[in-house]
XYZ file of C-alpha atoms in Angstrom:
607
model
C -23.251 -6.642 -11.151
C -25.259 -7.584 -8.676
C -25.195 -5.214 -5.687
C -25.853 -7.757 -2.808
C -22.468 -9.633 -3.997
C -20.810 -6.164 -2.664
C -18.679 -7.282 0.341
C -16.037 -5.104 2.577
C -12.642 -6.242 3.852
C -9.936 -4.573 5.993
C -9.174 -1.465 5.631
C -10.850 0.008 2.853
C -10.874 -2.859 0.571
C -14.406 -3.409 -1.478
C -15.092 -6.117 -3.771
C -17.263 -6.768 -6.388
C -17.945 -10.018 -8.614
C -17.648 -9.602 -12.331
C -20.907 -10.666 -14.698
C -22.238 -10.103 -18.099
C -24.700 -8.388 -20.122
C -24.261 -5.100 -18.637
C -25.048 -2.452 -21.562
C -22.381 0.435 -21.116
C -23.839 3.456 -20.086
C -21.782 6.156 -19.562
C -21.769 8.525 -16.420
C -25.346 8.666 -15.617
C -25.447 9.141 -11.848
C -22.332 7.408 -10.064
C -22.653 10.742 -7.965
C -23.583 13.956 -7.571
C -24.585 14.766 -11.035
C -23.519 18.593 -11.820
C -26.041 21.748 -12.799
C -25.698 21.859 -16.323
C -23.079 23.947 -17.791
C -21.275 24.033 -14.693
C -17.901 22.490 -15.751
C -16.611 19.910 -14.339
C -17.008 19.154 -10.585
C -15.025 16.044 -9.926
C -11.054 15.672 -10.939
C -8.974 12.217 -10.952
C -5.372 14.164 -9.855
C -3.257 11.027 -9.765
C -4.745 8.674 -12.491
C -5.855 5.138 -11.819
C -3.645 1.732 -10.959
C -4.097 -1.529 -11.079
C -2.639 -4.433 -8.761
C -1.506 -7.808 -7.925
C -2.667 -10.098 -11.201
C -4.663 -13.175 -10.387
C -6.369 -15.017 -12.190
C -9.659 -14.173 -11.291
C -9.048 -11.198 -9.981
C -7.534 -7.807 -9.954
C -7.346 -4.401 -7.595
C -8.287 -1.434 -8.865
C -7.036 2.167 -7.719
C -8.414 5.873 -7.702
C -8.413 8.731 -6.075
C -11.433 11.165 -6.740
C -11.900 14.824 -5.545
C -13.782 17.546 -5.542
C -12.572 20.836 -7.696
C -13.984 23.100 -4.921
C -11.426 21.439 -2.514
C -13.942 20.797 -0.188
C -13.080 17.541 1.949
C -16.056 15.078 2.108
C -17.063 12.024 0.909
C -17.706 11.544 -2.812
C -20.305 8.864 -4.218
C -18.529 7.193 -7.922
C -18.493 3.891 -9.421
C -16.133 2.177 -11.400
C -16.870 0.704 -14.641
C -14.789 -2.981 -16.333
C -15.219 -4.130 -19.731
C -13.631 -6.146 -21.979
C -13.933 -3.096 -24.481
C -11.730 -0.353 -24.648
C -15.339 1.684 -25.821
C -16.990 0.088 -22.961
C -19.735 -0.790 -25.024
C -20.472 -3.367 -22.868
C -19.600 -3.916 -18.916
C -18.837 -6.880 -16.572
C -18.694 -4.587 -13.556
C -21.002 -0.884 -12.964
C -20.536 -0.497 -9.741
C -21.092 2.158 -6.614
C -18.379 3.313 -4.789
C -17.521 5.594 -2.098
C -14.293 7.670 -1.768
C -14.140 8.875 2.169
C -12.395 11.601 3.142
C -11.053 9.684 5.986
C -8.846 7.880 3.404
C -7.628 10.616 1.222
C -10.463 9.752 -1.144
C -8.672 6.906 -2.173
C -10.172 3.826 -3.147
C -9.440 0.217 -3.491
C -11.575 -2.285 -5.059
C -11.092 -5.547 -5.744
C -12.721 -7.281 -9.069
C -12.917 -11.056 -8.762
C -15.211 -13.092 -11.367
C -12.494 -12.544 -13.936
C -11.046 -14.836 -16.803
C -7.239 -15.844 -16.349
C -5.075 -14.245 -18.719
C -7.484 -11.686 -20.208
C -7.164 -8.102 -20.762
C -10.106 -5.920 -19.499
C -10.647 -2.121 -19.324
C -11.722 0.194 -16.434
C -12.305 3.126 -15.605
C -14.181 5.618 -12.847
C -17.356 7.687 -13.030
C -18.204 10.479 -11.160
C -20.795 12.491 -12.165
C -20.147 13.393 -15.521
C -16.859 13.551 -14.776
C -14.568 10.248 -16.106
C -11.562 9.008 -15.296
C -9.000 7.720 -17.736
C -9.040 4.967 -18.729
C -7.179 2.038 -17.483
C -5.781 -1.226 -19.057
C -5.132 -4.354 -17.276
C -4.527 -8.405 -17.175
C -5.644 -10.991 -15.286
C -2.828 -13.782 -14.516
C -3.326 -16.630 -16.250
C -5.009 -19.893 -14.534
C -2.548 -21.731 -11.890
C -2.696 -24.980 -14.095
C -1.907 -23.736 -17.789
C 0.791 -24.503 -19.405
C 3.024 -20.939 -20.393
C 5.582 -20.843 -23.358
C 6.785 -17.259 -21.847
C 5.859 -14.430 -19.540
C 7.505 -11.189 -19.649
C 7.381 -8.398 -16.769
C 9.493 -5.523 -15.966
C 10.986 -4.516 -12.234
C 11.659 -1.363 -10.766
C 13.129 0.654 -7.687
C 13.982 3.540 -6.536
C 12.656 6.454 -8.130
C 13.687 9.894 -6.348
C 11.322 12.618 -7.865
C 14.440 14.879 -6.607
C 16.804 13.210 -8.888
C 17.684 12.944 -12.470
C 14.684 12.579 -14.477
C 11.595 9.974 -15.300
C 11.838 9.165 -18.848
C 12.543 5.440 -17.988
C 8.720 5.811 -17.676
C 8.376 6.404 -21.406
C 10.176 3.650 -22.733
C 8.412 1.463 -20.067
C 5.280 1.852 -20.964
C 6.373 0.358 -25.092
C 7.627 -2.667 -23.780
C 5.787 -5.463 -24.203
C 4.985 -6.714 -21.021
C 2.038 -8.989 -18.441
C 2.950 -6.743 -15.494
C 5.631 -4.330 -13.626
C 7.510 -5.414 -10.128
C 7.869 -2.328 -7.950
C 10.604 -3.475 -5.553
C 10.041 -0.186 -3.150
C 11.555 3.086 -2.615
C 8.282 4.369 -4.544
C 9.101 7.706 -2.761
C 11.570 9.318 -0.956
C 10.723 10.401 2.495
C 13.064 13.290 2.611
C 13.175 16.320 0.389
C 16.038 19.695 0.400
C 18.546 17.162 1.242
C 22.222 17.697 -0.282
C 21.456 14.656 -2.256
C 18.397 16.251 -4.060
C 19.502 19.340 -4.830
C 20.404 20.349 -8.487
C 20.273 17.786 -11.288
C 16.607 17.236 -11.421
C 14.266 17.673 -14.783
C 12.163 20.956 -15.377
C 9.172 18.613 -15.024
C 9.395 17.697 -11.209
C 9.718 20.630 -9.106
C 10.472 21.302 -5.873
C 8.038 19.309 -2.832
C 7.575 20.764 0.324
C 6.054 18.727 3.126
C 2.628 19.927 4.895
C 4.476 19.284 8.606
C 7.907 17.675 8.146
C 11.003 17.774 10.339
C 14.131 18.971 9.789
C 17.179 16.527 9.020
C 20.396 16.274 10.987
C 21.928 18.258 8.271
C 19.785 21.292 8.842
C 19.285 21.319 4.936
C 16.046 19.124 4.429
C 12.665 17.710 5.364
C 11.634 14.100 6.264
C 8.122 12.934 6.404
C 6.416 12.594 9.755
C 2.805 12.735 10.070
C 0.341 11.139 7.702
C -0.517 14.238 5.603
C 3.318 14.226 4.749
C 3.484 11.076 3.477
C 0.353 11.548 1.692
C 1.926 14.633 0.090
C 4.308 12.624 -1.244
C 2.629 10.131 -2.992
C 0.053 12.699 -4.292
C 2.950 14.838 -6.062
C 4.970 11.882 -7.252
C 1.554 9.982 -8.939
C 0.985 13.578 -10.595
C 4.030 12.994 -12.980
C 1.871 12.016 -16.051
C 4.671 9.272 -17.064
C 3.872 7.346 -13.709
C 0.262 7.375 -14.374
C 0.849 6.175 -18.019
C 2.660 3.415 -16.157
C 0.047 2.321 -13.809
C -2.878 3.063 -16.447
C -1.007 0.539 -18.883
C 0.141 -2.374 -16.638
C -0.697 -3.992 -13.069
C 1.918 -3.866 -10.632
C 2.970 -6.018 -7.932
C 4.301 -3.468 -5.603
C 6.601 -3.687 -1.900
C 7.997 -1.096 -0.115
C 11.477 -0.588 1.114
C 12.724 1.460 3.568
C 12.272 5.305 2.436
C 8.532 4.873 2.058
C 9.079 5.185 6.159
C 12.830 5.884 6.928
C 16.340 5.746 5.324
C 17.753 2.164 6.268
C 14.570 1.729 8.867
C 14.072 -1.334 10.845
C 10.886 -2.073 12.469
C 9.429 1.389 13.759
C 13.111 2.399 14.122
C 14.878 5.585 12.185
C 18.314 5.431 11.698
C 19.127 9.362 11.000
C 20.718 9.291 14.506
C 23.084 7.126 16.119
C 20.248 6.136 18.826
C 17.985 5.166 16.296
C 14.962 5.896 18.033
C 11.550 4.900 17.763
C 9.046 6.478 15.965
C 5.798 4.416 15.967
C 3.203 7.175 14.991
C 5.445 8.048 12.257
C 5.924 4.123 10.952
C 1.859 3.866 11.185
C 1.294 7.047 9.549
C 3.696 5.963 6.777
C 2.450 2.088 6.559
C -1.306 3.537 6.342
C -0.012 6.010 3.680
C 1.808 3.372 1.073
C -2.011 1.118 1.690
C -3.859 4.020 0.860
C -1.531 4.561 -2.550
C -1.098 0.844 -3.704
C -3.490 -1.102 -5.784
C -2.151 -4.185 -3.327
C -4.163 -7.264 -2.772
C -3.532 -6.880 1.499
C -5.770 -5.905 4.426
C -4.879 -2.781 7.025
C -6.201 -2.211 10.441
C -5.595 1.356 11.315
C -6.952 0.066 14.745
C -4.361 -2.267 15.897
C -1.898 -0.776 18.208
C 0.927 -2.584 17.081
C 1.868 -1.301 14.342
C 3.703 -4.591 13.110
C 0.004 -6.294 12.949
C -1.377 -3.174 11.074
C -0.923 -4.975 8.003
C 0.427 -8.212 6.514
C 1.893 -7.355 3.145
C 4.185 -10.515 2.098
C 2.060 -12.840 -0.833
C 2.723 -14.189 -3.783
C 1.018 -14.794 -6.792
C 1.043 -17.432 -9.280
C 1.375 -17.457 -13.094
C 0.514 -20.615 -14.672
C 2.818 -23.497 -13.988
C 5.961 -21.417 -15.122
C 6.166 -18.934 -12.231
C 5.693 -18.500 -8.962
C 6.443 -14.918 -7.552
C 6.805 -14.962 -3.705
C 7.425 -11.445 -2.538
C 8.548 -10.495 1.176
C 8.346 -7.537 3.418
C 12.484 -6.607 4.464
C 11.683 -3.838 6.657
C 8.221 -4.433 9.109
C 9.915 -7.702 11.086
C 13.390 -6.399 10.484
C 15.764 -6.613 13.792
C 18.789 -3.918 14.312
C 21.720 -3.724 12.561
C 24.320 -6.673 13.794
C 26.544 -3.528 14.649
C 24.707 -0.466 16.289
C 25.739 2.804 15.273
C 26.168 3.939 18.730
C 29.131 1.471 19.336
C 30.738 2.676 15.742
C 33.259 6.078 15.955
C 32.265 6.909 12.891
C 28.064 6.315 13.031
C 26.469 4.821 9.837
C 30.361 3.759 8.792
C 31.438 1.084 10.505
C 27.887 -0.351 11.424
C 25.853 -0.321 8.215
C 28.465 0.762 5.815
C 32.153 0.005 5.183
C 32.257 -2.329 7.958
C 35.156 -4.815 8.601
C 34.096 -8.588 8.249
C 35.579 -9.472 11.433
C 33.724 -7.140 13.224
C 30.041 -8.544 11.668
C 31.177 -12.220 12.498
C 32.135 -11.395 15.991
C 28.728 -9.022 16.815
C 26.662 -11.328 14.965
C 27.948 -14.560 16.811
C 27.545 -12.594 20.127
C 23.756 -11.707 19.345
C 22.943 -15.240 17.986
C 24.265 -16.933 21.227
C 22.533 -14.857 23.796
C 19.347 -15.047 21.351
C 19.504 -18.922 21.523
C 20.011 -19.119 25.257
C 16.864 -16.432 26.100
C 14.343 -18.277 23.844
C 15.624 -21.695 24.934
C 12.666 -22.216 26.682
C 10.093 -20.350 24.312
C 7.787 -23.284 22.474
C 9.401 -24.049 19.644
C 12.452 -22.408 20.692
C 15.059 -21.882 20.541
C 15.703 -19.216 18.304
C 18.888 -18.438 17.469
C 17.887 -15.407 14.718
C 15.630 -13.860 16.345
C 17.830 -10.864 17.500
C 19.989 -11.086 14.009
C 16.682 -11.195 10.900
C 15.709 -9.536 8.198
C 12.342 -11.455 7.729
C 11.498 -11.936 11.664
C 10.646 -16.310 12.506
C 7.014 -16.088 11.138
C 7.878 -14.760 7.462
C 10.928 -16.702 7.282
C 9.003 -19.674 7.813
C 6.467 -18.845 5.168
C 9.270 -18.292 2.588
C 11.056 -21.401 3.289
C 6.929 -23.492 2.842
C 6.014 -21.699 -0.197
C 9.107 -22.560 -1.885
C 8.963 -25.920 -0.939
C 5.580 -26.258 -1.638
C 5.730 -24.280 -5.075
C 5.496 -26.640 -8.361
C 6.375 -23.866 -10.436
C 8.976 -24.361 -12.602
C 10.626 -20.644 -11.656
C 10.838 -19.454 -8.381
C 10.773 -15.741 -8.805
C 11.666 -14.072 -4.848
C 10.939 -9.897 -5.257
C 13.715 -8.790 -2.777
C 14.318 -5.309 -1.923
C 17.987 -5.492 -0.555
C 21.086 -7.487 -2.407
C 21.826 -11.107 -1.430
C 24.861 -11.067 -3.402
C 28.326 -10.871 -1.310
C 29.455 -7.501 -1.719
C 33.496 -7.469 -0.083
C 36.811 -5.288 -0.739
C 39.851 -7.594 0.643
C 41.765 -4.257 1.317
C 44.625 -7.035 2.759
C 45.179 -8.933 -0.740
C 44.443 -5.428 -3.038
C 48.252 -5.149 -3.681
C 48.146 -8.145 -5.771
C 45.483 -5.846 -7.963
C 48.044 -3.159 -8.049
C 46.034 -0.910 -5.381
C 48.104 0.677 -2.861
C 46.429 1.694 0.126
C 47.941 2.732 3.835
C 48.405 -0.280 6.432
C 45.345 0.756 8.474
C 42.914 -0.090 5.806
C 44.569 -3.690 5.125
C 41.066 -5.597 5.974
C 38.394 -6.984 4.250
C 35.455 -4.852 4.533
C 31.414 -5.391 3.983
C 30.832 -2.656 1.660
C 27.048 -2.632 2.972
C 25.731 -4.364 6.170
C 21.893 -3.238 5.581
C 21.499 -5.715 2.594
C 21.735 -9.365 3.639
C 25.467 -8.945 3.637
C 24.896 -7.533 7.394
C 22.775 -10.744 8.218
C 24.627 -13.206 7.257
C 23.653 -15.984 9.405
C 20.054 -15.696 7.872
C 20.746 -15.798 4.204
C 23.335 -18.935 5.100
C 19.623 -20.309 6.906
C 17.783 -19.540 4.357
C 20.098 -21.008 1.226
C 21.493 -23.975 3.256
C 17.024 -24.490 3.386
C 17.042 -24.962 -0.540
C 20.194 -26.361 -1.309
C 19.158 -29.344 1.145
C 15.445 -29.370 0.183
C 16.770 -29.685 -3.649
C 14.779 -26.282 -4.407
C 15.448 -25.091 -7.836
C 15.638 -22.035 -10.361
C 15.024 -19.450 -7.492
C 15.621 -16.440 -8.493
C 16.072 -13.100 -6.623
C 15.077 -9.661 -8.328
C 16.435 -6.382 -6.018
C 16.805 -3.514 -5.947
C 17.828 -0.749 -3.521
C 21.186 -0.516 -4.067
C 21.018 2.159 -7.188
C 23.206 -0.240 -9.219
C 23.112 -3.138 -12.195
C 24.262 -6.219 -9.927
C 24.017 -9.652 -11.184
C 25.796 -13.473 -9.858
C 25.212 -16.375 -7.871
C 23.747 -16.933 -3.973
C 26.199 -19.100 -2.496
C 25.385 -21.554 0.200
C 28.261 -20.427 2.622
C 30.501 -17.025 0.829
C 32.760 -17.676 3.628
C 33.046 -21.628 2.926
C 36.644 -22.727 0.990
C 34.361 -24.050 -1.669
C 31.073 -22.183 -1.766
C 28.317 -23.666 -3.612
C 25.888 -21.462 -5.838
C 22.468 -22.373 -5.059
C 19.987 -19.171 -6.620
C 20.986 -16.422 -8.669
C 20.083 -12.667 -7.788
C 19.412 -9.987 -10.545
C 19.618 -6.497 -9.052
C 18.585 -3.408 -11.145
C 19.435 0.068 -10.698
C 17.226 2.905 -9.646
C 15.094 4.929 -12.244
C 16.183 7.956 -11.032
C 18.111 7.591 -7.817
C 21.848 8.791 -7.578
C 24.175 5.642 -8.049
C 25.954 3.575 -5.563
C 29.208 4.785 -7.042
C 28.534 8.169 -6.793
C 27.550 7.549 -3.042
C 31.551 6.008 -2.356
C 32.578 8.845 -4.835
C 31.628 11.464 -2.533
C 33.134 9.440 0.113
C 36.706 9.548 -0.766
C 36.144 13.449 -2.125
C 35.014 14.742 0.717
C 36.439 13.205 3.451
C 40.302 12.673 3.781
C 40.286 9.963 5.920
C 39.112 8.288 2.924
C 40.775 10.303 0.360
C 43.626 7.198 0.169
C 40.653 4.935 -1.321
C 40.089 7.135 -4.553
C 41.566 5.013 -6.810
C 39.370 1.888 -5.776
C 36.103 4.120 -7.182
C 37.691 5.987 -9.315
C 40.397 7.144 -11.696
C 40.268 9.825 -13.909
C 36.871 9.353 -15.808
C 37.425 5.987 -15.158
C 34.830 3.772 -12.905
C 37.523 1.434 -11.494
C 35.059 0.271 -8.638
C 32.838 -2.314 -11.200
C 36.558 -3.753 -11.713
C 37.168 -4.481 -7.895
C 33.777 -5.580 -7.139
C 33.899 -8.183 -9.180
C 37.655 -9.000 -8.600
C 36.679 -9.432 -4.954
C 33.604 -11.292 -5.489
C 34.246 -14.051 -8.203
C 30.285 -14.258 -8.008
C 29.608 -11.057 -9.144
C 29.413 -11.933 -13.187
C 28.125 -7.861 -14.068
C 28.287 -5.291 -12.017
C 27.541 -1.653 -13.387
C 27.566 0.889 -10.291
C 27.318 3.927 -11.820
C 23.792 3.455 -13.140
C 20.056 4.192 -13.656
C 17.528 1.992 -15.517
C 15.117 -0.107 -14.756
C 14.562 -4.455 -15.918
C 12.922 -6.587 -18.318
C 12.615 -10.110 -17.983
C 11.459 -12.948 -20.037
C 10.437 -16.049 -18.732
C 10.342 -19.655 -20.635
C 10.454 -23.089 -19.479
C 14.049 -23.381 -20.207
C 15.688 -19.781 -19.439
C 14.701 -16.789 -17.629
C 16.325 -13.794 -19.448
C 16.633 -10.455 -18.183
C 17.681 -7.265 -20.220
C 19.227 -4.856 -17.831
C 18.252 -1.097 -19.838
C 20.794 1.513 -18.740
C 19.255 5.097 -18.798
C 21.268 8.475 -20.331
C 21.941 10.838 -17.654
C 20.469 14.957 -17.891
C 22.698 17.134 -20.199
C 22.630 20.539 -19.231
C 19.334 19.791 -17.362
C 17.577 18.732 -20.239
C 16.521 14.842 -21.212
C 18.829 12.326 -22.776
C 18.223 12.240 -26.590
C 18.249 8.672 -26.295
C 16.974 7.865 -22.898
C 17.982 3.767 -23.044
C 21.968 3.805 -23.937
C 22.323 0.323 -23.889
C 20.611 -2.648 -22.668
C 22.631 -6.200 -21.348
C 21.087 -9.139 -21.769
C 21.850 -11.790 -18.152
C 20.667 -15.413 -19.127
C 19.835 -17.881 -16.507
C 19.187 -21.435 -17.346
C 16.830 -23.988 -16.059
C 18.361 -25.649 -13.443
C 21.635 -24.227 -12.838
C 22.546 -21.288 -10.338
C 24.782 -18.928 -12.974
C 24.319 -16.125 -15.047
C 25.349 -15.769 -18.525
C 26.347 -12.229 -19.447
C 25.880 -11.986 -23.080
């Protein structure tokens, strides 16, 4: 290409414009050539990515260092063909990997044809990359008989094991969804000891802090969340992954903090604020993603550093409009600090009553103190998950979109998830008096804001906005069912359908309540809703108490596939085997259950 089309964006972002008639020609000079018979100088530790399909245009993702270890800049280039020989190239050009960014680069390729496959790959010295496969999107206008992509969450390197990985990379797929929790911010917590493959050993952070437990680690400072995503894009299954498909990739809340909210921890009751620590880990997941957004490092607030809700077309058939859940994110309706019990009571078991009441409170005095805002009032502004500005972008580009699927990547459930612990006797559940209420099993998904998500459905049900549909994750669980309008209306009215997949590795959300009831005996009279014997008897009360809820598997890791038509978008949920002894499943996908959502209607078919 030609080098004068070279132009720089935010952050670290370069571009380049694709061309022809490049002859391939190896490694002769990106860099710093080596003495012969040296060895290698230059080593590619954590493969190469791709990102956010369009359809001219594609990221591309490296990181490049020096065998020595010596920290300084390091001249490369990066190489697209058509070709997997690369016999011939559309793109030879110099880069630079600064130290200042981890020697991480992002590049962005535009010039490209829609729906075409190309090859890339990175040159340093005489040193090469592997290679890298790709696809463009296809062109906004085209007409699609199907389009098939994959989503995932969740993946604890602490946990269980990464063979999911394997079996992704067969499928048959444009592109993977990465619907956050990418890493895990802690590490030598109870949760992530034991259980764990041979392959993924123990992390330790560069700086870290130690947990309330006394046990484990959580990221603070940049090189610790750098750490992270260095040691997790070692696993060579990962960077099979990326080297095989472009993903469309958000974060959640542990690439920052467990249940986070703005620049807000929640590991103590005071959830206090840790800006340096929420810029250090929102500069950390740019650096790492092959994500088609723009950072300034320089802007002091850190909820300006970087703007990282999009979407992306693909052809007329699907529009995929993905939102950030955690950057504009208010508090919890119920603070810990006015809970006996901390994180229970405010964000987890949490009567209903208690929600409506808090939530009403914050919405009134939010209306009255922006009364006389422009364009106030606003009445959510103390009670969002989105924050005015992103909410307001959602509810355009789903009006806007002509798409005939609405696809909305979601990190956190919009399904109602309730135990009516005052009707459970009809269920033949006996539980003691002072339980008798109906509880929110989890207040940090949308559950905990509801007055939003009724905002935000009541928006397409009276716009007439069609086959939206949610995919999630987060929750460590196989979820699927309808969005209602109102859950709390005598008739609801389903108006989009969410699709939630489990973790790849993560512990499930069953085994979370398990613990619950084993551990402490204030809960011990709950048992029998999670579980009996070897029985999981909470997938049977979930969906008793949420007629919604058509599948529900809570005890659960896997990962998505979905397959998108004009008439039905069908997803194959693909349960994982669990570790035997500490080695692999045999089998790693058990079973796989196919959800079927047709054009036009707000259900899921189980089948």
């Amino acid at each position: 290409m030609d080098r004068r089309a070279f132009l720089k964006l935010g952050g670290f972002l370069t571009v380049s414009v694709a061309t022809t008639g490049l002859v391939g020609c190896g490694s002769d000079g990106g860099g710093d050539s080596p003495a012969p018979g040296t060895g290698k100088v230059y080593s590619f530790p954590q493969g190469v990515a791709s990102g956010d399909p369009k359809s001219g245009s594609i990221i591309l993702w490296t990181r490049v260092t020096r065998n020595d270890g010596s920290a300084a800049d390091i001249n490369f280039k990066v190489q697209v063909s058509k070709a997997a020989d690369f016999a011939s190239l559309i793109v030879d050009f110099a880069l630079v990997a600064q130290a200042g960014w981890d020697n991480t680069i992002r590049h962005k390729v535009t010039g490209l044809e829609p729906a075409t496959t190309y090859y890339y790959r990175f040159v340093a010295g005489e040193d090469v990359s592997i290679t890298g496969r790709t696809k463009t999107a296809p062109a906004v206008d085209a007409d699609l008989s199907s389009l098939k992509f994959a989503f995932i969450s969740c993946q604890d390197w602490t946990v269980n094991h990464w063979a999911a990985f394997d079996e992704l990379v067969k499928e048959d797929i444009d592109f993977v969804v990465h619907l956050g929790d990418y890493i895990y911010e802690t590490v030598g917590e109870a949760f992530q000891t034991g259980g764990v493959e041979g392959a993924h050993g123990a992390l330790t952070l560069p700086n870290g802090t130690v947990t309330k437990s006394g046990k484990g680690h959580y990221a603070t400072t940049l090189a610790d969340y750098r750490y992270l995503y260095k040691s997790y894009r070692t696993d060579v299954r990962l960077q099979a992954l990326h080297a095989k498909f472009p993903i469309v990739a958000i974060w959640d809340d542990h690439e920052f903090s467990d249940d986070c909210w703005g620049d807000h921890q929640t590991y103590t009751t005071d959830n206090p604020q840790q800006t340096d620590r929420r810029k250090s880990a929102t500069q950390a997941w740019y650096e790492f993603m092959p994500a088609d957004v723009s950072f300034d490092a320089s802007q002091p607030d850190f909820s300006k550093q970087i703007s990282n809700f999009r979407d992306l077309q693909f052809g007329k058939l699907m529009h995929l409009i993905v939102t950030d859940q955690r950057l504009f994110r208010t508090d919890h309706v119920i603070p810990e600090t006015l809970s006996p019990l901390g994180e229970v009571g405010s964000r987890y078991f949490v009567k209903q009553t208690d929600l409506v009441g808090a939530e009403a409170q914050k919405i009134a005095a939010a209306t009255a103190q922006t009364a006389g805002l422009p364009g106030g009032p606003f009445p959510l502004a103390a009670t969002s998950v989105l924050g005015e500005l992103q909410r307001g972008w959602w509810k355009q580009k789903m009006a806007m979109s002509t798409a005939t699927w609405k696809v909305w990547a979601n990190e956190v459930s919009l399904l109602r998830m309730q135990v009516n612990l005052a009707t459970v006797a009809q269920l033949g559940l006996a539980v003691p008096d002072a339980f008798k209420n109906n509880y929110i099993l989890n207040a940090d998904q949308w559950d905990g804001f509801n007055a939003e998500r009724k905002d935000m459905m009541g928006f397409l049900k009276t716009n007439g906005v069609k086959n939206v549909v949610a995919i999630t994750g987060d929750i460590h669980a196989f979820f699927a069912g309808s969005v209602m309008d109102d859950y709390d209306a005598a008739t609801p009215t389903p108006v989009m359908v969410d699709l939630v997949t489990a973790g790849v590795s993560s512990n499930s959300f069953q085994s979370y309540f398990k613990s619950v009831v084993d551990s402490n005996p204030t809960f011990a009279p709950l048992r029998d809703l999670i579980y009996k014997g070897d029985v999981n008897t909470f997938d049977f009360y979930l969906k008793a108490f949420n007629p919604w809820v058509t599948h529900a598997d809570t005890d659960a890791q896997g990962y998505a596939v979905v397959t998108v038509t004009p008439d039905n978008l069908t997803t194959l949920f693909k349960k994982v085997g669990r570790l035997s002894d500490g080695k692999l499943p045999l089998q790693t996908v058990q079973y796989a259950t196919r959800l079927t959502v047709t054009k036009d209607t707000a259900a899921v078919v189980v089948g």
